[in-house]
Amino acid sequence: QVQLVESGGGSVQAGGSLRLSCVASGYTFSSNSVAWFRQSPGKEREGVATIYGGARSTYYADSVKGRFTISQDNAKNTVYLQMNSLKPEDTAMYYCAASWRLGWPRMSPEAYKNWGQGTQVTVSS
């Protein structure tokens, strides 16, 4: 059974940083696609960043490019999302997603079978 557990969320002021972690059990990140999504009240879940191809490739939403970095530590079976220069519009629940459906767009929520419970990020101005 695949279980994803996110942590690292919290409340920060604009311009601050947070690092989110996603630890997997029953699943190996090393050669599989993993993604971070976020969702704020009243909005659709949106893709933030994805890492794939044995961590050789990454892709970011335009809204976070240059500020967020996705990475993975295979020894710890953990994927990270380093978030710098945070803005109030980054406020959302952040989710880790795995078990990508082959051929689906990697930033589409429907492309992933397994999800964590989410971790809240709140950025104040």
mmCIF file with all atom_site columns, C-alpha atoms in Angstrom:
data_model
loop_
_atom_site.group_PDB
_atom_site.id
_atom_site.type_symbol
_atom_site.label_atom_id
_atom_site.label_alt_id
_atom_site.label_comp_id
_atom_site.label_asym_id
_atom_site.label_entity_id
_atom_site.label_seq_id
_atom_site.pdbx_PDB_ins_code
_atom_site.Cartn_x
_atom_site.Cartn_y
_atom_site.Cartn_z
_atom_site.occupancy
_atom_site.B_iso_or_equiv
_atom_site.pdbx_formal_charge
_atom_site.auth_seq_id
_atom_site.auth_comp_id
_atom_site.auth_asym_id
_atom_site.auth_atom_id
_atom_site.pdbx_PDB_model_num
ATOM 1   C CA . GLN A 1 1   ? 0.000   0.000  0.000   1.00 0.00 ? 1   GLN A CA 1
ATOM 2   C CA . VAL A 1 2   ? 1.409   3.358  -1.056  1.00 0.00 ? 2   VAL A CA 1
ATOM 3   C CA . GLN A 1 3   ? 1.539   6.041  1.589   1.00 0.00 ? 3   GLN A CA 1
ATOM 4   C CA . LEU A 1 4   ? 2.823   9.572  1.080   1.00 0.00 ? 4   LEU A CA 1
ATOM 5   C CA . VAL A 1 5   ? 3.363   11.861 4.045   1.00 0.00 ? 5   VAL A CA 1
ATOM 6   C CA . GLU A 1 6   ? 4.079   15.560 3.615   1.00 0.00 ? 6   GLU A CA 1
ATOM 7   C CA . SER A 1 7   ? 5.589   17.849 6.213   1.00 0.00 ? 7   SER A CA 1
ATOM 8   C CA . GLY A 1 8   ? 7.298   21.205 6.482   1.00 0.00 ? 8   GLY A CA 1
ATOM 9   C CA . GLY A 1 9   ? 4.404   23.546 5.964   1.00 0.00 ? 9   GLY A CA 1
ATOM 10  C CA . GLY A 1 10  ? 3.806   26.541 8.190   1.00 0.00 ? 10  GLY A CA 1
ATOM 11  C CA . SER A 1 11  ? 3.261   30.270 8.335   1.00 0.00 ? 11  SER A CA 1
ATOM 12  C CA . VAL A 1 12  ? 5.862   32.687 7.031   1.00 0.00 ? 12  VAL A CA 1
ATOM 13  C CA . GLN A 1 13  ? 6.038   36.299 5.973   1.00 0.00 ? 13  GLN A CA 1
ATOM 14  C CA . ALA A 1 14  ? 6.380   37.282 2.346   1.00 0.00 ? 14  ALA A CA 1
ATOM 15  C CA . GLY A 1 15  ? 9.938   36.833 1.163   1.00 0.00 ? 15  GLY A CA 1
ATOM 16  C CA . GLY A 1 16  ? 10.530  33.935 3.509   1.00 0.00 ? 16  GLY A CA 1
ATOM 17  C CA . SER A 1 17  ? 11.355  30.300 2.777   1.00 0.00 ? 17  SER A CA 1
ATOM 18  C CA . LEU A 1 18  ? 10.026  26.865 3.590   1.00 0.00 ? 18  LEU A CA 1
ATOM 19  C CA . ARG A 1 19  ? 11.093  23.370 2.624   1.00 0.00 ? 19  ARG A CA 1
ATOM 20  C CA . LEU A 1 20  ? 8.414   20.761 2.196   1.00 0.00 ? 20  LEU A CA 1
ATOM 21  C CA . SER A 1 21  ? 9.183   17.049 2.432   1.00 0.00 ? 21  SER A CA 1
ATOM 22  C CA . CYS A 1 22  ? 7.298   14.056 1.105   1.00 0.00 ? 22  CYS A CA 1
ATOM 23  C CA . VAL A 1 23  ? 8.254   10.633 2.448   1.00 0.00 ? 23  VAL A CA 1
ATOM 24  C CA . ALA A 1 24  ? 6.949   7.514  0.745   1.00 0.00 ? 24  ALA A CA 1
ATOM 25  C CA . SER A 1 25  ? 6.279   4.027  2.006   1.00 0.00 ? 25  SER A CA 1
ATOM 26  C CA . GLY A 1 26  ? 5.279   1.184  -0.269  1.00 0.00 ? 26  GLY A CA 1
ATOM 27  C CA . TYR A 1 27  ? 6.672   3.144  -3.191  1.00 0.00 ? 27  TYR A CA 1
ATOM 28  C CA . THR A 1 28  ? 10.115  3.992  -4.535  1.00 0.00 ? 28  THR A CA 1
ATOM 29  C CA . PHE A 1 29  ? 10.664  7.493  -5.820  1.00 0.00 ? 29  PHE A CA 1
ATOM 30  C CA . SER A 1 30  ? 14.007  6.873  -7.474  1.00 0.00 ? 30  SER A CA 1
ATOM 31  C CA . SER A 1 31  ? 12.942  6.187  -11.051 1.00 0.00 ? 31  SER A CA 1
ATOM 32  C CA . ASN A 1 32  ? 9.347   7.341  -10.927 1.00 0.00 ? 32  ASN A CA 1
ATOM 33  C CA . SER A 1 33  ? 7.629   10.647 -11.548 1.00 0.00 ? 33  SER A CA 1
ATOM 34  C CA . VAL A 1 34  ? 6.676   12.664 -8.486  1.00 0.00 ? 34  VAL A CA 1
ATOM 35  C CA . ALA A 1 35  ? 4.932   16.000 -8.335  1.00 0.00 ? 35  ALA A CA 1
ATOM 36  C CA . TRP A 1 36  ? 3.890   18.723 -5.958  1.00 0.00 ? 36  TRP A CA 1
ATOM 37  C CA . PHE A 1 37  ? 0.469   20.298 -6.309  1.00 0.00 ? 37  PHE A CA 1
ATOM 38  C CA . ARG A 1 38  ? -1.295  23.004 -4.382  1.00 0.00 ? 38  ARG A CA 1
ATOM 39  C CA . GLN A 1 39  ? -4.864  24.016 -3.817  1.00 0.00 ? 39  GLN A CA 1
ATOM 40  C CA . SER A 1 40  ? -6.359  27.047 -2.155  1.00 0.00 ? 40  SER A CA 1
ATOM 41  C CA . PRO A 1 41  ? -10.039 27.461 -1.222  1.00 0.00 ? 41  PRO A CA 1
ATOM 42  C CA . GLY A 1 42  ? -12.268 27.914 -4.229  1.00 0.00 ? 42  GLY A CA 1
ATOM 43  C CA . LYS A 1 43  ? -9.539  27.113 -6.707  1.00 0.00 ? 43  LYS A CA 1
ATOM 44  C CA . GLU A 1 44  ? -8.624  24.021 -8.662  1.00 0.00 ? 44  GLU A CA 1
ATOM 45  C CA . ARG A 1 45  ? -5.650  21.933 -7.698  1.00 0.00 ? 45  ARG A CA 1
ATOM 46  C CA . GLU A 1 46  ? -2.668  23.079 -9.739  1.00 0.00 ? 46  GLU A CA 1
ATOM 47  C CA . GLY A 1 47  ? 0.667   21.531 -10.519 1.00 0.00 ? 47  GLY A CA 1
ATOM 48  C CA . VAL A 1 48  ? 3.628   23.293 -8.953  1.00 0.00 ? 48  VAL A CA 1
ATOM 49  C CA . ALA A 1 49  ? 6.625   21.139 -9.841  1.00 0.00 ? 49  ALA A CA 1
ATOM 50  C CA . THR A 1 50  ? 7.495   17.660 -10.992 1.00 0.00 ? 50  THR A CA 1
ATOM 51  C CA . ILE A 1 51  ? 10.639  15.562 -11.052 1.00 0.00 ? 51  ILE A CA 1
ATOM 52  C CA . TYR A 1 52  ? 11.088  12.510 -13.279 1.00 0.00 ? 52  TYR A CA 1
ATOM 53  C CA . GLY A 1 53  ? 13.478  10.514 -15.391 1.00 0.00 ? 53  GLY A CA 1
ATOM 54  C CA . GLY A 1 54  ? 15.447  9.312  -12.410 1.00 0.00 ? 54  GLY A CA 1
ATOM 55  C CA . ALA A 1 55  ? 15.534  12.900 -11.073 1.00 0.00 ? 55  ALA A CA 1
ATOM 56  C CA . ARG A 1 56  ? 17.287  14.073 -14.238 1.00 0.00 ? 56  ARG A CA 1
ATOM 57  C CA . SER A 1 57  ? 14.377  16.204 -15.333 1.00 0.00 ? 57  SER A CA 1
ATOM 58  C CA . THR A 1 58  ? 12.250  18.790 -13.603 1.00 0.00 ? 58  THR A CA 1
ATOM 59  C CA . TYR A 1 59  ? 9.424   21.047 -14.646 1.00 0.00 ? 59  TYR A CA 1
ATOM 60  C CA . TYR A 1 60  ? 7.896   24.025 -12.884 1.00 0.00 ? 60  TYR A CA 1
ATOM 61  C CA . ALA A 1 61  ? 4.773   26.078 -13.175 1.00 0.00 ? 61  ALA A CA 1
ATOM 62  C CA . ASP A 1 62  ? 5.536   29.559 -14.473 1.00 0.00 ? 62  ASP A CA 1
ATOM 63  C CA . SER A 1 63  ? 4.251   31.056 -11.231 1.00 0.00 ? 63  SER A CA 1
ATOM 64  C CA . VAL A 1 64  ? 7.017   29.417 -9.184  1.00 0.00 ? 64  VAL A CA 1
ATOM 65  C CA . LYS A 1 65  ? 9.857   29.161 -11.672 1.00 0.00 ? 65  LYS A CA 1
ATOM 66  C CA . GLY A 1 66  ? 13.050  30.614 -10.241 1.00 0.00 ? 66  GLY A CA 1
ATOM 67  C CA . ARG A 1 67  ? 11.707  30.530 -6.679  1.00 0.00 ? 67  ARG A CA 1
ATOM 68  C CA . PHE A 1 68  ? 10.914  26.857 -6.028  1.00 0.00 ? 68  PHE A CA 1
ATOM 69  C CA . THR A 1 69  ? 13.183  23.844 -6.439  1.00 0.00 ? 69  THR A CA 1
ATOM 70  C CA . ILE A 1 70  ? 12.104  20.210 -6.454  1.00 0.00 ? 70  ILE A CA 1
ATOM 71  C CA . SER A 1 71  ? 14.626  17.530 -5.565  1.00 0.00 ? 71  SER A CA 1
ATOM 72  C CA . GLN A 1 72  ? 14.765  14.014 -4.272  1.00 0.00 ? 72  GLN A CA 1
ATOM 73  C CA . ASP A 1 73  ? 16.942  11.966 -1.944  1.00 0.00 ? 73  ASP A CA 1
ATOM 74  C CA . ASN A 1 74  ? 16.760  8.330  -3.009  1.00 0.00 ? 74  ASN A CA 1
ATOM 75  C CA . ALA A 1 75  ? 18.516  7.100  0.116   1.00 0.00 ? 75  ALA A CA 1
ATOM 76  C CA . LYS A 1 76  ? 15.743  8.610  2.220   1.00 0.00 ? 76  LYS A CA 1
ATOM 77  C CA . ASN A 1 77  ? 13.021  7.959  -0.364  1.00 0.00 ? 77  ASN A CA 1
ATOM 78  C CA . THR A 1 78  ? 12.029  11.584 0.067   1.00 0.00 ? 78  THR A CA 1
ATOM 79  C CA . VAL A 1 79  ? 11.106  14.360 -2.323  1.00 0.00 ? 79  VAL A CA 1
ATOM 80  C CA . TYR A 1 80  ? 11.566  17.987 -1.329  1.00 0.00 ? 80  TYR A CA 1
ATOM 81  C CA . LEU A 1 81  ? 10.146  21.293 -2.441  1.00 0.00 ? 81  LEU A CA 1
ATOM 82  C CA . GLN A 1 82  ? 12.355  24.210 -1.480  1.00 0.00 ? 82  GLN A CA 1
ATOM 83  C CA . MET A 1 83  ? 10.295  27.372 -1.623  1.00 0.00 ? 83  MET A CA 1
ATOM 84  C CA . ASN A 1 84  ? 12.061  30.731 -1.551  1.00 0.00 ? 84  ASN A CA 1
ATOM 85  C CA . SER A 1 85  ? 10.852  34.304 -1.972  1.00 0.00 ? 85  SER A CA 1
ATOM 86  C CA . LEU A 1 86  ? 7.396   33.237 -0.921  1.00 0.00 ? 86  LEU A CA 1
ATOM 87  C CA . LYS A 1 87  ? 4.449   35.412 -1.838  1.00 0.00 ? 87  LYS A CA 1
ATOM 88  C CA . PRO A 1 88  ? 0.961   35.652 -0.324  1.00 0.00 ? 88  PRO A CA 1
ATOM 89  C CA . GLU A 1 89  ? -0.415  34.035 -3.481  1.00 0.00 ? 89  GLU A CA 1
ATOM 90  C CA . ASP A 1 90  ? 1.606   30.912 -2.651  1.00 0.00 ? 90  ASP A CA 1
ATOM 91  C CA . THR A 1 91  ? -0.734  30.314 0.281   1.00 0.00 ? 91  THR A CA 1
ATOM 92  C CA . ALA A 1 92  ? -2.364  26.921 -0.216  1.00 0.00 ? 92  ALA A CA 1
ATOM 93  C CA . MET A 1 93  ? -2.475  23.308 0.869   1.00 0.00 ? 93  MET A CA 1
ATOM 94  C CA . TYR A 1 94  ? 0.444   21.545 -0.764  1.00 0.00 ? 94  TYR A CA 1
ATOM 95  C CA . TYR A 1 95  ? 0.195   17.912 -1.828  1.00 0.00 ? 95  TYR A CA 1
ATOM 96  C CA . CYS A 1 96  ? 2.703   15.323 -2.941  1.00 0.00 ? 96  CYS A CA 1
ATOM 97  C CA . ALA A 1 97  ? 1.574   12.994 -5.727  1.00 0.00 ? 97  ALA A CA 1
ATOM 98  C CA . ALA A 1 98  ? 3.038   9.768  -7.111  1.00 0.00 ? 98  ALA A CA 1
ATOM 99  C CA . SER A 1 99  ? 2.235   6.777  -9.322  1.00 0.00 ? 99  SER A CA 1
ATOM 100 C CA . TRP A 1 100 ? 2.064   8.733  -12.530 1.00 0.00 ? 100 TRP A CA 1
ATOM 101 C CA . ARG A 1 101 ? -0.148  7.318  -15.257 1.00 0.00 ? 101 ARG A CA 1
ATOM 102 C CA . LEU A 1 102 ? 2.051   6.724  -18.262 1.00 0.00 ? 102 LEU A CA 1
ATOM 103 C CA . GLY A 1 103 ? 1.452   9.226  -21.023 1.00 0.00 ? 103 GLY A CA 1
ATOM 104 C CA . TRP A 1 104 ? -0.577  11.681 -18.979 1.00 0.00 ? 104 TRP A CA 1
ATOM 105 C CA . PRO A 1 105 ? 0.481   15.328 -18.628 1.00 0.00 ? 105 PRO A CA 1
ATOM 106 C CA . ARG A 1 106 ? 2.816   15.407 -15.645 1.00 0.00 ? 106 ARG A CA 1
ATOM 107 C CA . MET A 1 107 ? 1.283   18.577 -14.184 1.00 0.00 ? 107 MET A CA 1
ATOM 108 C CA . SER A 1 108 ? -2.274  17.304 -14.319 1.00 0.00 ? 108 SER A CA 1
ATOM 109 C CA . PRO A 1 109 ? -3.813  16.079 -11.034 1.00 0.00 ? 109 PRO A CA 1
ATOM 110 C CA . GLU A 1 110 ? -5.595  13.297 -12.916 1.00 0.00 ? 110 GLU A CA 1
ATOM 111 C CA . ALA A 1 111 ? -2.206  11.885 -13.897 1.00 0.00 ? 111 ALA A CA 1
ATOM 112 C CA . TYR A 1 112 ? -1.420  10.625 -10.389 1.00 0.00 ? 112 TYR A CA 1
ATOM 113 C CA . LYS A 1 113 ? -2.957  7.745  -8.473  1.00 0.00 ? 113 LYS A CA 1
ATOM 114 C CA . ASN A 1 114 ? -1.534  8.332  -5.001  1.00 0.00 ? 114 ASN A CA 1
ATOM 115 C CA . TRP A 1 115 ? -1.682  11.454 -2.868  1.00 0.00 ? 115 TRP A CA 1
ATOM 116 C CA . GLY A 1 116 ? -0.539  12.590 0.527   1.00 0.00 ? 116 GLY A CA 1
ATOM 117 C CA . GLN A 1 117 ? -2.769  14.307 3.059   1.00 0.00 ? 117 GLN A CA 1
ATOM 118 C CA . GLY A 1 118 ? -1.279  17.725 2.372   1.00 0.00 ? 118 GLY A CA 1
ATOM 119 C CA . THR A 1 119 ? 0.600   20.334 4.364   1.00 0.00 ? 119 THR A CA 1
ATOM 120 C CA . GLN A 1 120 ? -0.602  23.919 4.763   1.00 0.00 ? 120 GLN A CA 1
ATOM 121 C CA . VAL A 1 121 ? 1.526   26.851 3.676   1.00 0.00 ? 121 VAL A CA 1
ATOM 122 C CA . THR A 1 122 ? 0.425   30.329 4.673   1.00 0.00 ? 122 THR A CA 1
ATOM 123 C CA . VAL A 1 123 ? 2.299   33.427 3.529   1.00 0.00 ? 123 VAL A CA 1
ATOM 124 C CA . SER A 1 124 ? 1.410   36.763 5.059   1.00 0.00 ? 124 SER A CA 1
ATOM 125 C CA . SER A 1 125 ? 2.154   40.137 3.539   1.00 0.00 ? 125 SER A CA 1
#
